PDB file of C-alpha atoms and ligand atoms in Angstrom:
ATOM      1  CA  MET A  94      21.746 -21.559  43.232  1.00  0.00           C
ATOM      2  CA  ARG A  95      21.079 -17.372  43.330  1.00  0.00           C
ATOM      3  CA  SER A  96      23.278 -17.020  40.815  1.00  0.00           C
ATOM      4  CA  ILE A  97      21.698 -19.207  38.527  1.00  0.00           C
ATOM      5  CA  LEU A  98      18.220 -17.607  38.963  1.00  0.00           C
ATOM      6  CA  ILE A  99      19.970 -13.960  37.889  1.00  0.00           C
ATOM      7  CA  VAL A 100      21.825 -15.538  34.806  1.00  0.00           C
ATOM      8  CA  ILE A 101      17.641 -17.036  34.274  1.00  0.00           C
ATOM      9  CA  GLY A 102      16.478 -13.769  34.979  1.00  0.00           C
ATOM     10  CA  THR A 103      18.604 -12.146  32.894  1.00  0.00           C
ATOM     11  CA  LEU A 104      18.739 -14.704  30.001  1.00  0.00           C
ATOM     12  CA  LEU A 105      15.058 -14.077  30.033  1.00  0.00           C
ATOM     13  CA  VAL A 106      14.978 -10.229  29.859  1.00  0.00           C
ATOM     14  CA  LEU A 107      18.013 -10.146  27.247  1.00  0.00           C
ATOM     15  CA  ALA A 108      15.900 -12.076  24.669  1.00  0.00           C
ATOM     16  CA  ALA A 109      12.720 -10.211  25.331  1.00  0.00           C
ATOM     17  CA  VAL A 110      14.578  -7.233  24.249  1.00  0.00           C
ATOM     18  CA  ALA A 111      16.563  -8.882  21.319  1.00  0.00           C
ATOM     19  CA  MET A 112      13.636  -9.913  19.677  1.00  0.00           C
ATOM     20  CA  PRO A 113      12.056  -7.175  17.814  1.00  0.00           C
ATOM     21  CA  LEU A 114      15.532  -6.161  16.693  1.00  0.00           C
ATOM     22  CA  VAL A 115      15.507  -9.855  15.136  1.00  0.00           C
ATOM     23  CA  TRP A 116      11.809 -10.106  13.484  1.00  0.00           C
ATOM     24  CA  SER A 117      12.128  -9.768   9.544  1.00  0.00           C
ATOM     25  CA  ASP A 118       9.569  -8.201   8.329  1.00  0.00           C
ATOM     26  CA  GLU A 119       7.485 -10.570   7.751  1.00  0.00           C
ATOM     27  CA  ASP A 120       7.433 -11.707  11.115  1.00  0.00           C
ATOM     28  CA  ARG A 121       5.917  -8.441  12.147  1.00  0.00           C
ATOM     29  CA  GLU A 122       3.720  -9.156   8.975  1.00  0.00           C
ATOM     30  CA  ALA A 123       2.789 -12.623  10.621  1.00  0.00           C
ATOM     31  CA  TRP A 124       2.333 -11.115  14.327  1.00  0.00           C
ATOM     32  CA  LEU A 125       0.207  -8.558  12.899  1.00  0.00           C
ATOM     33  CA  GLU A 126      -1.776 -10.964  11.034  1.00  0.00           C
ATOM     34  CA  TYR A 127      -2.106 -13.160  13.493  1.00  0.00           C
ATOM     35  CA  GLY A 128      -3.828  -9.292  15.643  1.00  0.00           C
ATOM     36  CA  ARG A 129      -5.972  -9.809  13.297  1.00  0.00           C
ATOM     37  CA  VAL A 130      -4.172  -6.492  12.176  1.00  0.00           C
ATOM     38  CA  SER A 131      -4.405  -6.844   8.413  1.00  0.00           C
ATOM     39  CA  THR A 132      -1.353  -6.084   6.330  1.00  0.00           C
ATOM     40  CA  GLY A 133       0.286  -5.469   3.345  1.00  0.00           C
ATOM     41  CA  VAL A 134       1.179  -1.790   2.983  1.00  0.00           C
ATOM     42  CA  ALA A 135       1.475   0.305   6.398  1.00  0.00           C
ATOM     43  CA  LEU A 136      -2.779   1.553   7.589  1.00  0.00           C
ATOM     44  CA  LEU A 137      -2.538   4.731   7.759  1.00  0.00           C
ATOM     45  CA  SER A 138      -5.253   7.697   6.694  1.00  0.00           C
ATOM     46  CA  SER A 139      -6.726  10.547   8.299  1.00  0.00           C
ATOM     47  CA  PRO A 140      -9.653  12.750   7.759  1.00  0.00           C
ATOM     48  CA  VAL A 141      -8.814  15.053   5.000  1.00  0.00           C
ATOM     49  CA  TYR A 142      -6.654  13.257   3.099  1.00  0.00           C
ATOM     50  CA  LYS A 143      -9.941  10.646   3.010  1.00  0.00           C
ATOM     51  CA  GLU A 144     -11.698  13.149   2.414  1.00  0.00           C
ATOM     52  CA  GLU A 145      -9.863  14.910  -0.381  1.00  0.00           C
ATOM     53  CA  CYS A 146      -8.334  12.543  -2.026  1.00  0.00           C
ATOM     54  CA  GLY A 147     -11.499   9.589  -1.361  1.00  0.00           C
ATOM     55  CA  SER A 148     -14.196  10.544  -3.279  1.00  0.00           C
ATOM     56  CA  CYS A 149     -13.124  10.080  -6.429  1.00  0.00           C
ATOM     57  CA  HIS A 150     -11.354   6.552  -6.129  1.00  0.00           C
ATOM     58  CA  MET A 151      -9.978   4.905  -2.923  1.00  0.00           C
ATOM     59  CA  ALA A 152      -7.752   6.522  -0.636  1.00  0.00           C
ATOM     60  CA  TYR A 153      -5.072   5.076  -1.476  1.00  0.00           C
ATOM     61  CA  PRO A 154      -2.168   4.220   1.444  1.00  0.00           C
ATOM     62  CA  PRO A 155       0.375   6.250   1.489  1.00  0.00           C
ATOM     63  CA  GLY A 156       2.439   3.343   1.335  1.00  0.00           C
ATOM     64  CA  LEU A 157       1.542   2.968  -2.336  1.00  0.00           C
ATOM     65  CA  LEU A 158       3.989   5.602  -4.434  1.00  0.00           C
ATOM     66  CA  PRO A 159       7.590   7.134  -3.049  1.00  0.00           C
ATOM     67  CA  THR A 160       7.805  11.184  -1.778  1.00  0.00           C
ATOM     68  CA  ALA A 161       8.825  12.356  -5.136  1.00  0.00           C
ATOM     69  CA  THR A 162       5.976  10.195  -7.000  1.00  0.00           C
ATOM     70  CA  TRP A 163       3.320  12.017  -4.521  1.00  0.00           C
ATOM     71  CA  GLN A 164       4.985  15.579  -4.689  1.00  0.00           C
ATOM     72  CA  LYS A 165       4.477  15.579  -8.084  1.00  0.00           C
ATOM     73  CA  ILE A 166       0.975  14.336  -7.700  1.00  0.00           C
ATOM     74  CA  MET A 167       0.169  16.981  -5.714  1.00  0.00           C
ATOM     75  CA  SER A 168       2.047  19.914  -7.039  1.00  0.00           C
ATOM     76  CA  GLY A 169      -0.308  19.066  -9.972  1.00  0.00           C
ATOM     77  CA  LEU A 170      -3.886  18.929  -9.027  1.00  0.00           C
ATOM     78  CA  GLU A 171      -5.248  21.110 -11.112  1.00  0.00           C
ATOM     79  CA  ASN A 172      -4.671  18.951 -14.104  1.00  0.00           C
ATOM     80  CA  HIS A 173      -5.456  15.378 -11.950  1.00  0.00           C
ATOM     81  CA  PHE A 174      -5.804  12.448 -14.504  1.00  0.00           C
ATOM     82  CA  GLY A 175      -7.922  14.797 -16.434  1.00  0.00           C
ATOM     83  CA  ASP A 176      -9.539  15.629 -13.661  1.00  0.00           C
ATOM     84  CA  ASN A 177      -9.622  18.920 -11.398  1.00  0.00           C
ATOM     85  CA  ALA A 178      -8.693  17.808  -7.939  1.00  0.00           C
ATOM     86  CA  GLU A 179      -7.280  21.295  -6.904  1.00  0.00           C
ATOM     87  CA  LEU A 180      -7.299  21.758  -2.846  1.00  0.00           C
ATOM     88  CA  ASP A 181      -6.951  25.376  -1.292  1.00  0.00           C
ATOM     89  CA  ASN A 182      -3.106  25.512  -0.470  1.00  0.00           C
ATOM     90  CA  GLU A 183      -3.677  24.878   3.575  1.00  0.00           C
ATOM     91  CA  THR A 184      -5.712  21.864   3.054  1.00  0.00           C
ATOM     92  CA  GLN A 185      -3.422  21.335   0.038  1.00  0.00           C
ATOM     93  CA  THR A 186       0.424  21.304   2.491  1.00  0.00           C
ATOM     94  CA  LYS A 187      -1.721  19.388   5.124  1.00  0.00           C
ATOM     95  CA  ILE A 188      -1.904  16.076   2.871  1.00  0.00           C
ATOM     96  CA  THR A 189       1.455  16.459   1.677  1.00  0.00           C
ATOM     97  CA  GLU A 190       2.787  16.529   4.945  1.00  0.00           C
ATOM     98  CA  PHE A 191       1.125  13.801   5.353  1.00  0.00           C
ATOM     99  CA  LEU A 192       1.786  11.433   2.315  1.00  0.00           C
ATOM    100  CA  VAL A 193       5.358  12.415   2.002  1.00  0.00           C
ATOM    101  CA  SER A 194       5.852  11.116   5.461  1.00  0.00           C
ATOM    102  CA  ASN A 195       4.025   8.335   5.097  1.00  0.00           C
ATOM    103  CA  SER A 196       5.426   7.256   1.529  1.00  0.00           C
ATOM    104  CA  ALA A 197       7.010   3.661   0.799  1.00  0.00           C
ATOM    105  CA  ASN A 198      10.492   5.114   1.091  1.00  0.00           C
ATOM    106  CA  GLN A 199       9.750   6.074   4.191  1.00  0.00           C
ATOM    107  CA  SER A 200       8.388   2.594   5.196  1.00  0.00           C
ATOM    108  CA  ASN A 201       9.803  -0.754   6.092  1.00  0.00           C
ATOM    109  CA  TYR A 202       6.936  -2.475   5.007  1.00  0.00           C
ATOM    110  CA  ARG A 203       8.383  -5.498   3.015  1.00  0.00           C
ATOM    111  CA  ARG A 204       5.962  -4.134   0.416  1.00  0.00           C
ATOM    112  CA  SER A 205       5.943  -0.228   0.442  1.00  0.00           C
ATOM    113  CA  ARG A 206       9.997  -0.986  -0.064  1.00  0.00           C
ATOM    114  CA  ARG A 207       8.823  -2.935  -3.385  1.00  0.00           C
ATOM    115  CA  PHE A 208       6.519  -0.083  -4.262  1.00  0.00           C
ATOM    116  CA  ALA A 209       9.014   2.327  -3.452  1.00  0.00           C
ATOM    117  CA  ALA A 210      11.459   0.516  -6.297  1.00  0.00           C
ATOM    118  CA  VAL A 211      10.286   2.752  -9.408  1.00  0.00           C
ATOM    119  CA  ASP A 212      12.546   3.785 -12.143  1.00  0.00           C
ATOM    120  CA  ASP A 213      13.824   6.625 -11.438  1.00  0.00           C
ATOM    121  CA  LYS A 214      15.911   8.004 -14.790  1.00  0.00           C
ATOM    122  CA  SER A 215      12.942   7.038 -17.242  1.00  0.00           C
ATOM    123  CA  GLU A 216       9.964  10.330 -16.076  1.00  0.00           C
ATOM    124  CA  ALA A 217       8.402   8.191 -13.485  1.00  0.00           C
ATOM    125  CA  SER A 218       5.151   7.091 -13.658  1.00  0.00           C
ATOM    126  CA  MET A 219       2.463   9.050 -11.252  1.00  0.00           C
ATOM    127  CA  ARG A 220       0.893   5.837 -11.340  1.00  0.00           C
ATOM    128  CA  ILE A 221       0.680   3.035  -8.699  1.00  0.00           C
ATOM    129  CA  SER A 222      -0.673   0.382 -11.437  1.00  0.00           C
ATOM    130  CA  GLU A 223       2.479   1.719 -13.134  1.00  0.00           C
ATOM    131  CA  THR A 224       5.189   1.372 -10.511  1.00  0.00           C
ATOM    132  CA  PRO A 225       8.183  -2.093 -12.065  1.00  0.00           C
ATOM    133  CA  TYR A 226       6.399  -3.673  -8.740  1.00  0.00           C
ATOM    134  CA  PHE A 227       2.719  -3.445  -9.527  1.00  0.00           C
ATOM    135  CA  ILE A 228       3.093  -4.787 -13.460  1.00  0.00           C
ATOM    136  CA  HIS A 229       5.612  -8.096 -12.310  1.00  0.00           C
ATOM    137  CA  GLU A 230       2.449  -9.100  -9.764  1.00  0.00           C
ATOM    138  CA  HIS A 231      -0.735  -8.420 -12.336  1.00  0.00           C
ATOM    139  CA  ASP A 232       0.823  -9.106 -15.849  1.00  0.00           C
ATOM    140  CA  GLU A 233      -1.543 -11.986 -15.928  1.00  0.00           C
ATOM    141  CA  ILE A 234      -4.676 -10.684 -15.774  1.00  0.00           C
ATOM    142  CA  PRO A 235      -5.677 -10.397 -18.001  1.00  0.00           C
ATOM    143  CA  SER A 236      -7.306  -6.928 -19.731  1.00  0.00           C
ATOM    144  CA  ARG A 237     -11.022  -8.647 -20.388  1.00  0.00           C
ATOM    145  CA  LEU A 238     -10.616  -9.196 -16.284  1.00  0.00           C
ATOM    146  CA  VAL A 239      -9.793  -5.458 -15.940  1.00  0.00           C
ATOM    147  CA  THR A 240     -10.007  -2.928 -18.352  1.00  0.00           C
ATOM    148  CA  GLY A 241     -13.082  -5.504 -20.126  1.00  0.00           C
ATOM    149  CA  ASN A 242     -14.616  -5.267 -17.559  1.00  0.00           C
ATOM    150  CA  ARG A 243     -17.376  -2.827 -15.957  1.00  0.00           C
ATOM    151  CA  GLU A 244     -17.034  -3.522 -12.408  1.00  0.00           C
ATOM    152  CA  VAL A 245     -13.110  -2.617 -12.468  1.00  0.00           C
ATOM    153  CA  THR A 246     -13.317  -1.025 -15.280  1.00  0.00           C
ATOM    154  CA  SER A 247      -9.141  -0.185 -14.303  1.00  0.00           C
ATOM    155  CA  PHE A 248      -5.826  -0.931 -12.732  1.00  0.00           C
ATOM    156  CA  SER A 249      -6.717   2.169 -10.567  1.00  0.00           C
ATOM    157  CA  ASN A 250      -9.861   0.185  -8.409  1.00  0.00           C
ATOM    158  CA  CYS A 251      -7.976  -1.827  -6.292  1.00  0.00           C
ATOM    159  CA  ASN A 252     -10.688  -2.101  -3.869  1.00  0.00           C
ATOM    160  CA  ALA A 253     -13.216  -3.966  -7.429  1.00  0.00           C
ATOM    161  CA  CYS A 254     -10.547  -7.035  -6.310  1.00  0.00           C
ATOM    162  CA  HIS A 255      -8.801  -5.885  -3.777  1.00  0.00           C
ATOM    163  CA  ARG A 256     -11.451  -6.533  -1.469  1.00  0.00           C
ATOM    164  CA  LYS A 257      -9.360  -5.328   1.884  1.00  0.00           C
ATOM    165  CA  ALA A 258      -7.873  -2.698  -0.045  1.00  0.00           C
ATOM    166  CA  GLU A 259      -8.821  -0.113   2.112  1.00  0.00           C
ATOM    167  CA  GLN A 260      -7.464  -1.572   5.046  1.00  0.00           C
ATOM    168  CA  ALA A 261      -4.511  -1.702   3.027  1.00  0.00           C
ATOM    169  CA  SER A 262      -4.725  -5.605   2.675  1.00  0.00           C
ATOM    170  CA  PHE A 263      -2.935  -7.088  -0.623  1.00  0.00           C
ATOM    171  CA  ARG A 264      -3.076 -10.691   0.383  1.00  0.00           C
ATOM    172  CA  GLU A 265      -4.034 -12.975  -1.745  1.00  0.00           C
ATOM    173  CA  ARG A 266      -6.454 -14.644   0.422  1.00  0.00           C
ATOM    174  CA  ASP A 267      -8.676 -11.216   0.208  1.00  0.00           C
ATOM    175  CA  ILE A 268      -8.804 -10.481  -3.959  1.00  0.00           C
ATOM    176  CA  LEU A 269     -11.879 -11.848  -5.368  1.00  0.00           C
ATOM    177  CA  ILE A 270     -12.254 -10.928  -9.516  1.00  0.00           C
ATOM    178  CA  PRO A 271     -15.743  -9.867  -9.993  1.00  0.00           C
ATOM    179  CA  GLY A 272     -17.142 -11.091 -12.310  1.00  0.00           C
ATOM    180  CA  HIS A 273     -14.069 -14.065 -12.229  1.00  0.00           C
ATOM    181  CA  GLY A 274     -13.378 -14.316  -8.758  1.00  0.00           C
ATOM    182  CA  LYS A 275     -10.405 -16.344  -6.549  1.00  0.00           C
ATOM    183  CA  TRP A 276      -7.521 -15.859  -9.069  1.00  0.00           C
ATOM    184  CA  ASP A 277      -5.350 -18.979  -9.219  1.00  0.00           C
ATOM    185  CA  ASP A 278      -1.486 -18.301 -10.595  1.00  0.00           C
TER     186      ASP A 278
HETATM  187  C1  HEC B 434     -12.136  14.740  -9.198  1.00  0.00           C
HETATM  188  C2  HEC B 434     -11.959  13.299  -8.846  1.00  0.00           C
HETATM  189  C3  HEC B 434     -10.671  13.149  -8.753  1.00  0.00           C
HETATM  190  C4  HEC B 434      -9.687  13.326  -7.163  1.00  0.00           C
HETATM  191  C5  HEC B 434     -10.511  14.211  -5.852  1.00  0.00           C
HETATM  192  C6  HEC B 434      -8.457  12.869  -6.776  1.00  0.00           C
HETATM  193  N1  HEC B 434      -8.135  12.036  -8.009  1.00  0.00           N
HETATM  194 FE1  HEC B 434      -6.850  11.370  -7.624  1.00  0.00          FE
HETATM  195  N2  HEC B 434      -7.419   9.920  -9.599  1.00  0.00           N
HETATM  196  C7  HEC B 434      -8.741  10.841 -10.464  1.00  0.00           C
HETATM  197  C8  HEC B 434      -9.123   9.836 -11.514  1.00  0.00           C
HETATM  198  C9  HEC B 434      -9.569   9.802 -12.747  1.00  0.00           C
HETATM  199  C10 HEC B 434      -7.724   9.116 -11.819  1.00  0.00           C
HETATM  200  C11 HEC B 434      -7.313   7.755 -13.013  1.00  0.00           C
HETATM  201  C12 HEC B 434      -8.088   6.884 -12.530  1.00  0.00           C
HETATM  202  C13 HEC B 434      -7.775   6.024 -14.093  1.00  0.00           C
HETATM  203  O1  HEC B 434      -7.005   5.776 -14.490  1.00  0.00           O
HETATM  204  O2  HEC B 434      -8.274   4.569 -13.789  1.00  0.00           O
HETATM  205  C14 HEC B 434      -6.288   8.847 -10.598  1.00  0.00           C
HETATM  206  C15 HEC B 434      -5.969   8.507  -9.866  1.00  0.00           C
HETATM  207  C16 HEC B 434      -5.006   8.318  -8.990  1.00  0.00           C
HETATM  208  C17 HEC B 434      -3.837   7.944  -8.458  1.00  0.00           C
HETATM  209  C18 HEC B 434      -2.732   6.477  -9.669  1.00  0.00           C
HETATM  210  C19 HEC B 434      -3.535   5.178  -9.426  1.00  0.00           C
HETATM  211  C20 HEC B 434      -3.155   4.872 -10.399  1.00  0.00           C
HETATM  212  O3  HEC B 434      -3.568   3.994 -11.343  1.00  0.00           O
HETATM  213  O4  HEC B 434      -1.824   3.822 -10.399  1.00  0.00           O
HETATM  214  C21 HEC B 434      -3.083   8.717  -7.985  1.00  0.00           C
HETATM  215  C22 HEC B 434      -1.961   8.020  -7.379  1.00  0.00           C
HETATM  216  C23 HEC B 434      -4.402   9.424  -7.685  1.00  0.00           C
HETATM  217  N3  HEC B 434      -5.276   9.334  -8.052  1.00  0.00           N
HETATM  218  C24 HEC B 434      -4.085   9.612  -5.888  1.00  0.00           C
HETATM  219  C25 HEC B 434      -5.026  11.683  -5.870  1.00  0.00           C
HETATM  220  C26 HEC B 434      -4.978  11.848  -4.534  1.00  0.00           C
HETATM  221  C27 HEC B 434      -3.938  12.160  -3.170  1.00  0.00           C
HETATM  222  C28 HEC B 434      -6.254  13.433  -4.109  1.00  0.00           C
HETATM  223  C29 HEC B 434      -5.910  14.046  -3.320  1.00  0.00           C
HETATM  224  C30 HEC B 434      -5.006  15.231  -3.272  1.00  0.00           C
HETATM  225  C31 HEC B 434      -6.586  12.822  -4.752  1.00  0.00           C
HETATM  226  N4  HEC B 434      -6.442  11.068  -6.930  1.00  0.00           N
HETATM  227  C32 HEC B 434      -8.373  13.262  -5.808  1.00  0.00           C
HETATM  228  C33 HEC B 434      -9.538  11.257 -10.313  1.00  0.00           C
HETATM  229  C34 HEC B 434      -9.554  11.917  -9.100  1.00  0.00           C
HETATM  230  C1  HEC B 435      -8.084  -6.946 -12.406  1.00  0.00           C
HETATM  231  C2  HEC B 435      -8.059  -6.967 -10.276  1.00  0.00           C
HETATM  232  C3  HEC B 435      -6.918  -6.204  -9.580  1.00  0.00           C
HETATM  233  C4  HEC B 435      -7.066  -5.401  -9.589  1.00  0.00           C
HETATM  234  C5  HEC B 435      -7.942  -3.746  -9.712  1.00  0.00           C
HETATM  235  C6  HEC B 435      -5.879  -4.885  -8.336  1.00  0.00           C
HETATM  236  N1  HEC B 435      -5.213  -6.011  -8.812  1.00  0.00           N
HETATM  237 FE1  HEC B 435      -3.379  -6.750  -7.443  1.00  0.00          FE
HETATM  238  N2  HEC B 435      -3.401  -8.119  -7.745  1.00  0.00           N
HETATM  239  C7  HEC B 435      -4.726  -8.900  -8.270  1.00  0.00           C
HETATM  240  C8  HEC B 435      -4.404 -10.201  -8.747  1.00  0.00           C
HETATM  241  C9  HEC B 435      -5.374 -11.401  -9.160  1.00  0.00           C
HETATM  242  C10 HEC B 435      -2.536 -11.022  -7.771  1.00  0.00           C
HETATM  243  C11 HEC B 435      -2.232 -11.768  -7.555  1.00  0.00           C
HETATM  244  C12 HEC B 435      -1.143 -11.701  -8.924  1.00  0.00           C
HETATM  245  C13 HEC B 435      -0.630 -12.892  -9.036  1.00  0.00           C
HETATM  246  O1  HEC B 435      -0.544 -13.545  -8.086  1.00  0.00           O
HETATM  247  O2  HEC B 435       0.042 -13.416  -9.804  1.00  0.00           O
HETATM  248  C14 HEC B 435      -2.975  -8.906  -7.712  1.00  0.00           C
HETATM  249  C15 HEC B 435      -1.750  -8.736  -6.734  1.00  0.00           C
HETATM  250  C16 HEC B 435      -1.968  -8.229  -6.119  1.00  0.00           C
HETATM  251  C17 HEC B 435      -0.106  -7.537  -5.227  1.00  0.00           C
HETATM  252  C18 HEC B 435       0.804  -8.309  -4.282  1.00  0.00           C
HETATM  253  C19 HEC B 435       0.271  -9.173  -3.165  1.00  0.00           C
HETATM  254  C20 HEC B 435       1.033 -10.071  -2.734  1.00  0.00           C
HETATM  255  O3  HEC B 435       0.912 -10.801  -1.829  1.00  0.00           O
HETATM  256  O4  HEC B 435       1.744 -10.968  -3.567  1.00  0.00           O
HETATM  257  C21 HEC B 435       0.030  -6.225  -4.658  1.00  0.00           C
HETATM  258  C22 HEC B 435       0.715  -5.531  -3.559  1.00  0.00           C
HETATM  259  C23 HEC B 435      -1.325  -5.411  -5.078  1.00  0.00           C
HETATM  260  N3  HEC B 435      -2.092  -6.154  -5.477  1.00  0.00           N
HETATM  261  C24 HEC B 435      -1.816  -4.306  -5.221  1.00  0.00           C
HETATM  262  C25 HEC B 435      -2.695  -3.852  -6.030  1.00  0.00           C
HETATM  263  C26 HEC B 435      -2.748  -2.243  -6.021  1.00  0.00           C
HETATM  264  C27 HEC B 435      -2.070  -1.116  -4.728  1.00  0.00           C
HETATM  265  C28 HEC B 435      -3.965  -2.109  -6.888  1.00  0.00           C
HETATM  266  C29 HEC B 435      -4.107  -0.564  -7.494  1.00  0.00           C
HETATM  267  C30 HEC B 435      -3.224   0.226  -7.803  1.00  0.00           C
HETATM  268  C31 HEC B 435      -4.405  -3.460  -7.367  1.00  0.00           C
HETATM  269  N4  HEC B 435      -3.681  -4.310  -7.177  1.00  0.00           N
HETATM  270  C32 HEC B 435      -5.172  -3.281  -8.271  1.00  0.00           C
HETATM  271  C33 HEC B 435      -5.979  -8.141  -8.595  1.00  0.00           C
HETATM  272  C34 HEC B 435      -5.604  -6.830  -9.268  1.00  0.00           C
END
């Protein structure tokens, strides 16, 4: 009798230990979603990042671009998409470290893995909105709903349509295009 209990006990412990190992990213995301933690890419921020990189547009979650792209963006802030976003050296180093250590290719989130897949043969774009995965997901949206839409104006404004973009969630049920509504594909 006792040995049966020991066997059962051992199996239970093994199952508990092995569970997270056999989980896929999707399982993990579903589990996190169940816990009402929004998902999509990792929800990470830092006060200095939010303050310096979240004033002109949303502070993009670092898991939306690979390391090399963040490095490129951070080393050219004096001419940042036509704006000057220069920082002092210390702040620039801090933010670069934050972005690089949490970049899409450091992440095991499924969507980050996709954003990380950039074509490094071409001169890689500095835009999230020009990554192959982004284009694949948005190529059916007519421009009148984006550039022709006063409440959106650019694909760079993720949070105009993805109502939970700042919580790093890009789930379809949280998409609402201004002046259009839900997206049915
Ligand atoms: C002075 C305003 C300003 C600041 C500050 C700023 N940006 Fe930008 N950023 C812009 C503009 C303007 C664009 C282009 C938006 C567009 O095309 O609609 C842009 C675009 C981007 C994009 C590309 C978005 C896309 O289309 O995929 C990234 C990534 C980005 N910024 C990162 C950063 C980071 C990191 C920082 C902080 C170091 C930062 N930005 C600070 C103005 C700013
Ligand atoms: C004009 C509105 C709009 C803007 C702006 C926009 N998106 Fe989207 N996005 C959509 C729509 C609509 C879909 C769903 C497309 C489909 O299912 O065919 C989508 C899909 C996605 C998906 C896939 C979601 C999934 O679960 O399959 C991701 C990830 C995403 N967007 C990220 C972004 C990011 C990051 C930005 C900003 C750089 C952004 N989007 C800007 C409308 C927008």
